[in-house]
Every structure is written in structure tokens, then in C-alpha cells.
Short mmCIF file of C-alpha atoms and ligand atoms in Angstrom, two decimals:
data_model
loop_
_atom_site.label_atom_id
_atom_site.label_comp_id
_atom_site.label_asym_id
_atom_site.label_seq_id
_atom_site.Cartn_x
_atom_site.Cartn_y
_atom_site.Cartn_z
CA UNK A 1 0.07 0.04 0.03
CA UNK A 2 1.33 3.39 -0.99
CA UNK A 3 1.64 5.88 1.65
CA UNK A 4 -0.58 8.19 -0.20
CA UNK A 5 -3.35 5.58 -0.30
CA UNK A 6 -2.95 4.76 3.43
CA UNK A 7 -3.06 8.58 4.22
CA UNK A 8 -6.48 9.00 2.31
CA UNK A 9 -7.75 5.73 4.21
CA UNK A 10 -6.74 7.13 7.56
CA UNK A 11 -8.33 10.45 6.80
CA UNK A 12 -11.51 9.04 5.53
CA UNK A 13 -11.81 6.89 8.75
CA UNK A 14 -10.90 9.96 10.99
CA UNK A 15 -13.34 12.08 9.03
CA UNK A 16 -16.15 9.27 9.61
CA UNK A 17 -15.20 9.11 13.25
CA UNK A 18 -15.55 12.83 13.87
CA UNK A 19 -18.77 13.15 11.83
CA UNK A 20 -20.33 10.23 13.90
CA UNK A 21 -19.32 11.93 17.10
CA UNK A 22 -20.78 15.28 15.88
CA UNK A 23 -24.00 13.52 14.90
CA UNK A 24 -24.40 11.93 18.31
CA UNK A 25 -23.64 15.34 20.04
CA UNK A 26 -26.01 17.11 17.84
CA UNK A 27 -28.96 14.63 18.47
CA UNK A 28 -28.22 14.87 22.21
CA UNK A 29 -28.33 18.59 22.04
CA UNK A 30 -31.50 18.52 19.82
CA UNK A 31 -33.17 16.26 22.34
CA UNK A 32 -32.44 18.55 25.20
CA UNK A 33 -33.25 21.85 23.45
CA UNK A 34 -36.65 21.08 21.80
CA UNK A 35 -39.91 20.94 23.57
CA UNK A 36 -41.02 18.27 21.17
CA UNK A 37 -39.96 14.84 20.31
CA UNK A 38 -39.75 13.31 16.63
CA UNK A 39 -39.52 9.60 16.98
CA UNK A 40 -39.18 7.22 13.87
CA UNK A 41 -41.09 3.97 13.85
CA UNK A 42 -40.71 2.12 10.58
CA UNK A 43 -39.60 3.00 7.08
CA UNK A 44 -40.02 6.74 6.92
CA UNK A 45 -42.86 6.94 9.19
CA UNK A 46 -42.84 8.04 12.79
CA UNK A 47 -44.55 10.33 15.35
CA UNK A 48 -44.36 13.81 17.02
CA UNK A 49 -45.30 14.45 20.46
CA UNK A 50 -45.34 17.82 22.37
CA UNK A 51 -48.93 19.11 23.54
CA UNK A 52 -52.12 17.61 22.26
CA UNK A 53 -52.99 14.57 20.18
CA UNK A 54 -50.12 12.55 18.92
CA UNK A 55 -49.00 13.42 15.29
CA UNK A 56 -48.07 10.99 12.87
CA UNK A 57 -45.65 11.81 9.98
CA UNK A 58 -43.99 10.31 6.91
CA UNK A 59 -40.90 12.14 5.60
CA UNK A 60 -39.28 10.61 2.60
CA UNK A 61 -37.46 12.06 -0.42
CA UNK A 62 -40.62 11.62 -2.65
CA UNK A 63 -43.39 12.22 -0.10
CA UNK A 64 -44.39 14.08 2.99
CA UNK A 65 -47.55 13.33 4.84
CA UNK A 66 -48.74 14.84 8.33
CA UNK A 67 -51.56 13.25 10.41
CA UNK A 68 -53.16 15.70 12.79
CA UNK A 69 -51.64 19.16 13.79
CA UNK A 70 -51.86 19.76 17.60
CA UNK A 71 -51.91 23.63 18.08
CA UNK A 72 -50.45 26.31 15.95
CA UNK A 73 -47.14 26.51 17.93
CA UNK A 74 -46.67 22.83 17.86
CA UNK A 75 -47.40 22.59 14.18
CA UNK A 76 -44.72 25.18 13.64
CA UNK A 77 -42.34 23.09 15.57
CA UNK A 78 -43.13 20.06 13.38
CA UNK A 79 -42.66 22.11 10.26
CA UNK A 80 -39.28 23.31 11.28
CA UNK A 81 -38.34 19.61 12.08
CA UNK A 82 -39.48 18.35 8.76
CA UNK A 83 -37.75 21.38 6.95
CA UNK A 84 -34.44 20.06 8.46
CA UNK A 85 -34.89 16.86 6.34
CA UNK A 86 -36.88 18.09 3.37
CA UNK A 87 -37.69 21.20 1.35
CA UNK A 88 -40.58 19.67 -0.51
CA UNK A 89 -44.16 20.81 0.09
CA UNK A 90 -46.38 18.62 2.31
CA UNK A 91 -48.11 16.33 -0.10
CA UNK A 92 -50.93 15.26 2.32
CA UNK A 93 -52.30 16.56 5.44
CA UNK A 94 -54.99 14.47 7.29
CA UNK A 95 -57.28 15.27 10.28
CA UNK A 96 -58.38 12.17 12.25
CA UNK A 97 -61.16 14.16 13.64
CA UNK A 98 -62.18 17.84 14.50
CA UNK A 99 -60.97 18.36 17.94
CA UNK A 100 -58.73 21.37 18.50
CA UNK A 101 -55.76 19.33 19.90
CA UNK A 102 -55.86 17.66 16.45
CA UNK A 103 -56.82 20.44 14.06
CA UNK A 104 -55.68 23.62 15.72
CA UNK A 105 -52.45 23.63 14.11
CA UNK A 106 -53.84 23.15 10.61
CA UNK A 107 -53.41 26.90 10.03
CA UNK A 108 -49.70 26.59 10.14
CA UNK A 109 -49.92 24.47 7.02
CA UNK A 110 -51.87 27.17 4.98
CA UNK A 111 -50.11 27.57 1.55
CA UNK A 112 -47.60 24.80 2.19
CA UNK A 113 -49.72 21.69 1.73
CA UNK A 114 -51.36 19.88 -1.05
CA UNK A 115 -54.58 18.07 -0.05
CA UNK A 116 -56.00 18.37 3.45
CA UNK A 117 -58.23 15.29 4.13
CA UNK A 118 -60.86 14.40 6.70
CA UNK A 119 -63.99 12.65 7.05
CA UNK A 120 -67.06 14.86 6.01
CA UNK A 121 -68.42 14.84 9.51
CA UNK A 122 -65.00 15.96 10.82
CA UNK A 123 -65.12 19.11 8.76
CA UNK A 124 -68.68 19.75 9.61
CA UNK A 125 -67.95 19.56 13.26
CA UNK A 126 -64.84 21.71 12.96
CA UNK A 127 -66.81 24.52 11.38
CA UNK A 128 -69.74 24.24 13.91
CA UNK A 129 -67.42 24.49 16.83
CA UNK A 130 -65.18 27.23 15.35
CA UNK A 131 -68.19 29.41 14.48
CA UNK A 132 -69.80 28.87 17.91
CA UNK A 133 -66.48 30.18 19.51
CA UNK A 134 -65.65 32.93 17.09
CA UNK A 135 -62.65 30.98 15.99
CA UNK A 136 -63.33 30.51 12.27
CA UNK A 137 -60.42 32.83 11.13
CA UNK A 138 -58.11 30.63 12.86
CA UNK A 139 -59.18 27.52 11.13
CA UNK A 140 -57.85 25.68 8.05
CA UNK A 141 -60.59 23.45 7.01
CA UNK A 142 -60.10 20.13 5.02
CA UNK A 143 -60.62 20.62 1.22
CA UNK A 144 -60.96 16.77 0.47
CA UNK A 145 -63.71 14.85 2.15
CA UNK A 146 -64.62 11.17 2.34
CA UNK A 147 -67.36 9.06 3.60
CA UNK A 148 -66.43 5.29 3.92
CA UNK A 149 -62.96 5.06 2.42
CA UNK A 150 -60.23 7.18 0.73
CA UNK A 151 -56.91 6.23 -0.41
CA UNK A 152 -53.84 7.90 -2.08
CA UNK A 153 -50.36 6.88 -3.26
CA UNK A 154 -47.73 9.22 -1.87
CA UNK A 155 -44.13 8.37 -2.95
CA UNK A 156 -43.74 4.74 -2.17
CA UNK A 157 -46.47 4.61 0.38
CA UNK A 158 -50.07 3.99 0.11
CA UNK A 159 -52.19 5.87 2.64
CA UNK A 160 -55.79 4.73 3.27
CA UNK A 161 -58.45 6.29 5.31
CA UNK A 162 -61.40 4.19 6.65
CA UNK A 163 -64.58 5.13 8.54
CA UNK A 164 -66.62 2.83 10.55
CA UNK A 165 -69.38 5.01 11.95
CA UNK A 166 -69.61 7.10 15.35
CA UNK A 167 -67.15 6.37 18.08
CA UNK A 168 -65.11 9.12 19.87
CA UNK A 169 -67.02 11.59 17.59
CA UNK A 170 -69.07 10.96 14.49
CA UNK A 171 -66.10 11.60 12.11
CA UNK A 172 -63.08 9.57 13.30
CA UNK A 173 -60.86 8.35 10.61
CA UNK A 174 -58.46 5.35 10.85
CA UNK A 175 -55.21 6.26 8.83
CA UNK A 176 -53.34 3.23 7.47
CA UNK A 177 -49.74 3.62 6.20
CA UNK A 178 -50.09 0.38 4.27
CA UNK A 179 -46.58 -0.50 3.31
CA UNK A 180 -45.18 0.43 6.68
CA UNK A 181 -47.96 -1.11 8.31
CA UNK A 182 -48.67 1.89 10.73
CA UNK A 183 -52.14 2.88 11.66
CA UNK A 184 -52.93 6.34 13.11
CA UNK A 185 -55.95 5.68 15.43
CA UNK A 186 -56.58 9.30 16.43
CA UNK A 187 -58.58 9.39 19.61
CA UNK A 188 -60.10 5.99 19.03
CA UNK A 189 -57.64 4.76 21.61
CA UNK A 190 -56.97 6.44 24.99
CA UNK A 191 -54.29 4.06 26.29
CA UNK A 192 -54.92 3.43 30.04
CA UNK A 193 -56.62 6.76 30.21
CA UNK A 194 -60.08 7.78 30.77
CA UNK A 195 -61.50 8.94 27.25
CA UNK A 196 -63.30 11.99 26.20
CA UNK A 197 -66.58 10.84 24.72
CA UNK A 198 -67.85 13.71 22.57
CA UNK A 199 -71.71 13.34 22.70
CA UNK A 200 -71.96 16.90 21.30
CA UNK A 201 -70.33 15.57 18.13
CA UNK A 202 -72.49 12.40 17.86
CA UNK A 203 -70.18 10.01 19.73
CA UNK A 204 -71.39 6.31 20.35
CA UNK A 205 -69.84 4.10 22.90
CA UNK A 206 -71.68 1.03 21.48
CA UNK A 207 -70.45 1.55 18.05
CA UNK A 208 -66.96 2.60 19.21
CA UNK A 209 -66.78 -0.91 20.57
CA UNK A 210 -67.62 -2.16 17.08
CA UNK A 211 -65.12 0.23 15.41
CA UNK A 212 -62.31 -1.30 17.66
CA UNK A 213 -63.52 -4.77 16.71
CA UNK A 214 -63.15 -3.99 13.10
CA UNK A 215 -59.74 -2.53 13.64
CA UNK A 216 -58.56 -5.83 15.30
CA UNK A 217 -59.96 -7.72 12.41
CA UNK A 218 -58.52 -5.66 9.35
CA UNK A 219 -55.04 -4.92 10.78
CA UNK A 220 -52.54 -7.71 11.74
CA UNK A 221 -50.17 -8.71 14.33
CA UNK A 222 -47.27 -6.64 12.98
CA UNK A 223 -49.34 -3.43 12.90
CA UNK A 224 -48.02 -0.58 14.93
CA UNK A 225 -50.86 1.80 16.16
CA UNK A 226 -50.29 5.55 17.01
CA UNK A 227 -52.63 6.28 19.83
CA UNK A 228 -54.02 9.93 20.32
CA UNK A 229 -53.41 9.92 24.24
CA UNK A 230 -51.93 7.90 26.94
CA UNK A 231 -51.74 8.11 30.62
CA UNK A 232 -48.34 8.74 32.34
CA UNK A 233 -46.24 5.54 32.22
CA UNK A 234 -48.08 4.37 28.95
CA UNK A 235 -46.95 5.05 25.50
CA UNK A 236 -48.82 6.50 22.54
CA UNK A 237 -47.67 3.65 20.36
CA UNK A 238 -49.52 0.26 20.77
CA UNK A 239 -50.43 -2.98 19.50
CA UNK A 240 -53.68 -4.83 18.96
CA UNK A 241 -53.55 -5.78 22.77
CA UNK A 242 -53.81 -2.06 23.62
CA UNK A 243 -56.87 -1.87 21.40
CA UNK A 244 -58.47 -4.67 23.01
CA UNK A 245 -57.77 -3.41 26.52
CA UNK A 246 -59.47 -0.14 25.60
CA UNK A 247 -62.40 -1.93 23.89
CA UNK A 248 -62.71 -3.93 27.06
CA UNK A 249 -62.88 -0.74 29.08
CA UNK A 250 -65.63 0.62 27.04
CA UNK A 251 -67.66 -2.59 27.28
CA UNK A 252 -67.37 -2.78 30.95
CA UNK A 253 -68.27 0.87 31.24
CA UNK A 254 -71.50 0.21 29.32
CA UNK A 255 -72.19 -3.00 31.50
CA UNK A 256 -71.66 -1.31 34.74
CA UNK A 257 -73.67 1.79 34.17
CA UNK A 258 -76.33 -0.29 32.44
CA UNK A 259 -76.56 -2.63 35.33
CA UNK A 260 -76.95 0.39 37.72
CA UNK A 261 -79.73 1.92 35.56
CA UNK A 262 -81.44 -1.36 35.43
CA UNK A 263 -81.28 -1.58 39.20
CA UNK A 264 -83.12 1.89 39.46
CA UNK A 265 -80.07 3.95 40.20
CA UNK A 266 -80.39 7.72 39.38
CA UNK A 267 -77.88 9.66 37.34
CA UNK A 268 -76.49 11.17 40.65
CA UNK A 269 -75.96 7.71 41.94
CA UNK A 270 -74.25 6.49 38.67
CA UNK A 271 -71.93 9.63 38.88
CA UNK A 272 -70.69 8.27 42.26
CA UNK A 273 -68.88 5.26 40.57
CA UNK A 274 -65.15 5.65 41.21
CA UNK A 275 -63.80 2.73 39.11
CA UNK A 276 -64.98 0.45 36.25
CA UNK A 277 -64.93 -3.24 37.48
CA UNK A 278 -62.52 -5.20 35.42
CA UNK A 279 -60.65 -2.31 33.99
CA UNK A 280 -58.34 -1.47 36.83
CA UNK A 281 -55.75 0.11 34.61
CA UNK A 282 -57.99 2.89 34.16
CA UNK A 283 -57.66 5.25 37.00
CA UNK A 284 -56.98 8.74 38.22
CA UNK A 285 -59.08 11.80 37.16
CA UNK A 286 -61.68 11.88 34.39
CA UNK A 287 -64.02 9.00 35.08
CA UNK A 288 -67.08 11.44 35.17
CA UNK A 289 -66.87 11.94 31.50
CA UNK A 290 -67.21 8.27 30.93
CA UNK A 291 -70.10 7.89 33.38
CA UNK A 292 -72.15 10.79 31.83
CA UNK A 293 -71.61 9.63 28.36
CA UNK A 294 -72.63 6.08 29.11
CA UNK A 295 -75.65 7.31 31.14
CA UNK A 296 -76.84 9.54 28.28
CA UNK A 297 -76.36 6.89 25.70
CA UNK A 298 -78.19 4.06 27.69
CA UNK A 299 -81.19 6.31 28.59
CA UNK A 300 -81.58 8.02 25.22
CA UNK A 301 -84.92 7.17 23.59
ZN1 LIG B 1 -57.20 14.39 21.35
ZN1 LIG B 2 -60.64 13.95 20.24
#
């Protein structure tokens, strides 16, 4: 080996060593300095957490997809994080449903996204709530609506949205990154945390249980699920077991409140329930929202 060749090899190795150390340092600094977290899952798909419902993303050289937007400040953080990796326009923005912690940041994507897709009821709910609160000017509304199913190819990925009827609201989409086999569930799963059940937006606990049954049937063992919210100590990424656990929580909630109603208990008495039998992983604050929604649903004519 000539000394020149050896010199080049040594330099190349040294260069690589230094750049690896730099990357590690840089990653460490990023993690400490940002209020948000970007976590890759599989292929080019991952999730973003800061404040509000978990955001899903796909960042590849030939396609950018964002699912949900938290609030304007968080959406801006996500856009900055994406810009570090890609300068292309967002191909596809999706809302899983209308709640403000999932659509509040839409406005940050104005002018930099292609389609903005949601279920037709999600847009209707978003408009209704925004107008009631004088927040219409702060909204960016979906421009592409679907009823049962919607699908698009983005780069190498196929993104398919499905709707199985009312659940957390009456406009919840399940968003499947098919090749990566990752599904964004929106707020269809609250992981070991008491759910918000939005009766003002057509929620149905009974059908929610069915929606989760369908999700367990159509996706497989290998599917990774992005979940809207989780309690402390539990993750916003789950498997079918987590879907099943939450489905069981909803079933037991209906069973317990239903039995109390049958036994002649008043709504005030039902509201005194402090735990759902057989669902002891659900604890802490927030059970009242479950009880009032179940009572309302079971006594509706
Ligand atoms: Zn949410
Ligand atoms: Zn929600």
C-alpha cells in the first residue's frame, strides 16, 4: 500500500469518526433543546409529541404526509423539524377528527400543503365548533372529504383512510400507512386513560366498541398503532392488545352503568362510581366524562 493511499484511508476513517461523534452530540443537544420529540417508527413513518393529540408523519424524499396538527405553535415546530430533512411541499395533510388538539395547528400549513383530507363529519364539526367560538378565522378546513374510504399513493407509500361510523365523535378516521403497516388511530384509543366521549359531536360508545372490533380484524399482528393519548407511564404507540384493552374498558363501562340503571339508580348515583370493574388500569381523574356519556347513551330514547 502506498503511503498516499494509506493517508487517504486514515483521513476517511478519521473523518467518519468525527462526523459520527458530531451527529451523536447534535442529536443529544436537539433532544435537550426542543420542547417536542420526533420519533421514527418504521420506514419513513414516525410520530411527533409535544402538546395535544399525537401527530403521525411520513418524511421521505418523494413524499411528505402529516396526520393531525396539535396547536399552531406545535405545528410550527413540526414544520421546522420536517424542513431540516426536506424542502418539498407537504403532499398530504390528514385530520383524524375535528378536536382542537388535532386540528388547531392546521392553520400553520396554509399554503404549504397539497390536500387536506378528513371525514365529512369532521369538517362539519370543526366548522360548527369554530363558528360557535368565534374561531373561524383561525381554522384551516379540509378541502378533500370522504365518507367510507379514501386512498392515495404518496411516494412509495399507500395511505388509506377508513370510517366505521360514530365512536369518539361521528367523524373518526383510521389512517393506514399500508407498506409501513402503521395505523394512526386518532382518539379511537385512549391508552390506559379515561376517554373524552364527545356526545355533542355524535359519539357512540356502543358503536365505538364495534369500530375497535373491526380495527382488530382488518389490521394484523405486526401493525403498529399510533394512539391519540396515553396516561403517564403508558405509550402513545401500541399493538392490538392495547386496542383490545381499551375496547374492554368501553364494554365494561356500558355493562356497569347499564346494570346500575336497571337496578333503578339515578344519574347522581351513577356519577358516584369511582372505578370500572375489571378495568383497573383505568384510574386517576376523568371518570365522570365516561359515566355521564354512558348514562346519556343508555337512557336516550
Ligand atoms: Zn385528542
Ligand atoms: Zn378527540
